């Protein structure tokens, strides 16, 4: 059982380049999330998807777009990367019900923008 | 503004003692609060969830309290071990039960 799988694990970009971070979960979860983690800042919510076909902004959505391709997959796109987007990105999923809120995280994607 | 505050200074304790970590929040009305453990280079791992109508929750050596009047949660690890050394994050639901916000975490160091 793979859980939450993120690709790529590492990426180096130049300013202005674009890229897509991929995330897939095999737990039949309804909700999926993208967070970024910077030193001393904790995890900040970029976008989330409560269910297939819906997406909503989190705390820091500027410079990012997302696609909930199907129930399993939730991708994060940087259209024109900036050095401020250097971070570790985590994808997570949960059942999305009111009674259980446990988030399952991937191992992270480490992005450096030069 | 909304804030979730955890002690940014590392907590250093001796093996066998009880570690107590604090999570304070402002301008949230969470239905529940969660605690996660994060090891270096890894994603966070869920530990415990406590609902707003619960005062205390236990799981093995872990105990969480939730005081909605003080807007505070305490996370205790009893009989701590060096293997408990990690960063511990609290999280709570914000606008709805699908949106989770995290504190910046507290690093715990348990010395043998």
mmCIF file of C-alpha atoms in Angstrom, chain B:
data_model
loop_
_atom_site.group_PDB
_atom_site.id
_atom_site.type_symbol
_atom_site.label_atom_id
_atom_site.label_comp_id
_atom_site.label_asym_id
_atom_site.label_seq_id
_atom_site.Cartn_x
_atom_site.Cartn_y
_atom_site.Cartn_z
ATOM 1 C CA UNK B 1 -5.299 37.820 12.450
ATOM 2 C CA UNK B 2 -5.389 34.067 12.842
ATOM 3 C CA UNK B 3 -2.428 32.434 14.516
ATOM 4 C CA UNK B 4 -1.335 29.010 15.679
ATOM 5 C CA UNK B 5 1.645 29.305 17.983
ATOM 6 C CA UNK B 6 4.033 26.648 19.153
ATOM 7 C CA UNK B 7 7.222 27.233 21.057
ATOM 8 C CA UNK B 8 9.899 27.786 18.438
ATOM 9 C CA UNK B 9 12.677 26.960 20.880
ATOM 10 C CA UNK B 10 13.695 23.339 21.096
ATOM 11 C CA UNK B 11 12.633 21.430 24.176
ATOM 12 C CA UNK B 12 15.484 19.458 25.712
ATOM 13 C CA UNK B 13 14.615 16.843 28.321
ATOM 14 C CA UNK B 14 16.185 13.823 29.943
ATOM 15 C CA UNK B 15 15.115 10.311 29.053
ATOM 16 C CA UNK B 16 12.343 9.055 31.302
ATOM 17 C CA UNK B 17 10.883 12.489 31.984
ATOM 18 C CA UNK B 18 7.580 13.817 30.692
ATOM 19 C CA UNK B 19 7.724 16.200 27.748
ATOM 20 C CA UNK B 20 4.981 18.824 27.504
ATOM 21 C CA UNK B 21 4.460 20.794 24.306
ATOM 22 C CA UNK B 22 2.063 23.705 23.903
ATOM 23 C CA UNK B 23 -0.140 24.833 21.038
ATOM 24 C CA UNK B 24 -2.008 28.140 21.344
ATOM 25 C CA UNK B 25 -4.365 29.537 18.753
ATOM 26 C CA UNK B 26 -6.022 32.879 18.074
ATOM 27 C CA UNK B 27 -9.122 33.716 16.061
ATOM 28 C CA UNK B 28 -9.981 30.116 15.214
ATOM 29 C CA UNK B 29 -12.939 28.082 16.420
ATOM 30 C CA UNK B 30 -11.750 24.571 15.650
ATOM 31 C CA UNK B 31 -14.014 21.558 15.839
ATOM 32 C CA UNK B 32 -10.925 19.487 16.496
ATOM 33 C CA UNK B 33 -7.197 19.665 16.869
ATOM 34 C CA UNK B 34 -4.526 17.221 15.785
ATOM 35 C CA UNK B 35 -0.909 16.474 16.616
ATOM 36 C CA UNK B 36 1.677 15.198 14.159
ATOM 37 C CA UNK B 37 5.250 14.029 14.393
ATOM 38 C CA UNK B 38 7.814 14.954 11.743
ATOM 39 C CA UNK B 39 11.266 13.464 11.409
ATOM 40 C CA UNK B 40 13.997 15.240 9.382
ATOM 41 C CA UNK B 41 13.464 14.849 5.652
ATOM 42 C CA UNK B 42 10.112 13.086 6.080
ATOM 43 C CA UNK B 43 6.465 14.016 5.862
ATOM 44 C CA UNK B 44 4.432 14.549 9.050
ATOM 45 C CA UNK B 45 2.796 11.501 10.605
ATOM 46 C CA UNK B 46 -0.528 11.702 12.465
ATOM 47 C CA UNK B 47 -0.468 10.953 16.192
ATOM 48 C CA UNK B 48 -3.687 12.042 17.885
ATOM 49 C CA UNK B 49 -6.920 13.898 17.255
ATOM 50 C CA UNK B 50 -9.045 15.542 19.947
ATOM 51 C CA UNK B 51 -12.490 17.061 19.405
ATOM 52 C CA UNK B 52 -13.761 20.306 20.895
ATOM 53 C CA UNK B 53 -16.071 18.462 23.292
ATOM 54 C CA UNK B 54 -13.246 16.272 24.603
ATOM 55 C CA UNK B 55 -11.013 17.460 27.419
ATOM 56 C CA UNK B 56 -8.376 14.780 27.151
ATOM 57 C CA UNK B 57 -7.298 11.963 24.854
ATOM 58 C CA UNK B 58 -4.708 9.257 25.482
ATOM 59 C CA UNK B 59 -2.821 6.819 23.324
ATOM 60 C CA UNK B 60 -0.129 4.698 24.930
ATOM 61 C CA UNK B 61 2.469 7.194 26.298
ATOM 62 C CA UNK B 62 0.803 10.168 24.620
ATOM 63 C CA UNK B 63 -1.794 12.465 26.129
ATOM 64 C CA UNK B 64 -3.468 15.503 24.598
ATOM 65 C CA UNK B 65 -5.656 18.086 26.306
ATOM 66 C CA UNK B 66 -7.826 20.668 24.610
ATOM 67 C CA UNK B 67 -9.081 23.780 26.397
ATOM 68 C CA UNK B 68 -11.347 25.815 24.100
ATOM 69 C CA UNK B 69 -11.664 28.569 26.719
ATOM 70 C CA UNK B 70 -7.915 29.088 26.929
ATOM 71 C CA UNK B 71 -7.589 28.288 23.195
ATOM 72 C CA UNK B 72 -4.812 25.905 24.009
ATOM 73 C CA UNK B 73 -3.783 22.280 23.565
ATOM 74 C CA UNK B 74 -1.097 20.513 25.551
ATOM 75 C CA UNK B 75 0.693 17.444 24.235
ATOM 76 C CA UNK B 76 2.431 15.169 26.741
ATOM 77 C CA UNK B 77 4.843 12.299 26.172
ATOM 78 C CA UNK B 78 5.413 10.328 29.359
ATOM 79 C CA UNK B 79 8.515 8.216 30.018
ATOM 80 C CA UNK B 80 10.184 9.879 27.045
ATOM 81 C CA UNK B 81 12.798 8.034 25.020
ATOM 82 C CA UNK B 82 15.542 9.223 22.650
ATOM 83 C CA UNK B 83 13.425 7.757 19.816
ATOM 84 C CA UNK B 84 10.782 10.394 20.635
ATOM 85 C CA UNK B 85 13.166 13.108 19.419
ATOM 86 C CA UNK B 86 11.447 14.823 16.496
ATOM 87 C CA UNK B 87 9.469 17.934 15.618
ATOM 88 C CA UNK B 88 5.856 17.930 16.783
ATOM 89 C CA UNK B 89 3.227 19.923 14.927
ATOM 90 C CA UNK B 90 -0.273 20.861 15.959
ATOM 91 C CA UNK B 91 -2.987 21.413 13.384
ATOM 92 C CA UNK B 92 -6.580 22.527 13.515
ATOM 93 C CA UNK B 93 -9.490 22.852 11.141
ATOM 94 C CA UNK B 94 -10.163 26.377 10.019
ATOM 95 C CA UNK B 95 -13.113 27.529 7.962
ATOM 96 C CA UNK B 96 -14.470 24.038 7.589
ATOM 97 C CA UNK B 97 -13.492 20.557 8.565
ATOM 98 C CA UNK B 98 -11.675 20.094 5.274
ATOM 99 C CA UNK B 99 -9.177 22.892 5.743
ATOM 100 C CA UNK B 100 -6.272 22.270 8.099
ATOM 101 C CA UNK B 101 -3.806 24.839 9.382
ATOM 102 C CA UNK B 102 -0.545 24.014 11.114
ATOM 103 C CA UNK B 103 1.651 25.574 13.735
ATOM 104 C CA UNK B 104 5.365 25.907 13.055
ATOM 105 C CA UNK B 105 6.228 22.982 15.319
ATOM 106 C CA UNK B 106 8.400 22.394 18.362
ATOM 107 C CA UNK B 107 11.548 20.316 18.180
ATOM 108 C CA UNK B 108 11.907 17.836 21.027
ATOM 109 C CA UNK B 109 15.319 16.464 21.982
ATOM 110 C CA UNK B 110 15.346 13.579 24.459
ATOM 111 C CA UNK B 111 18.791 12.960 25.855
ATOM 112 C CA UNK B 112 19.822 9.518 27.123
#
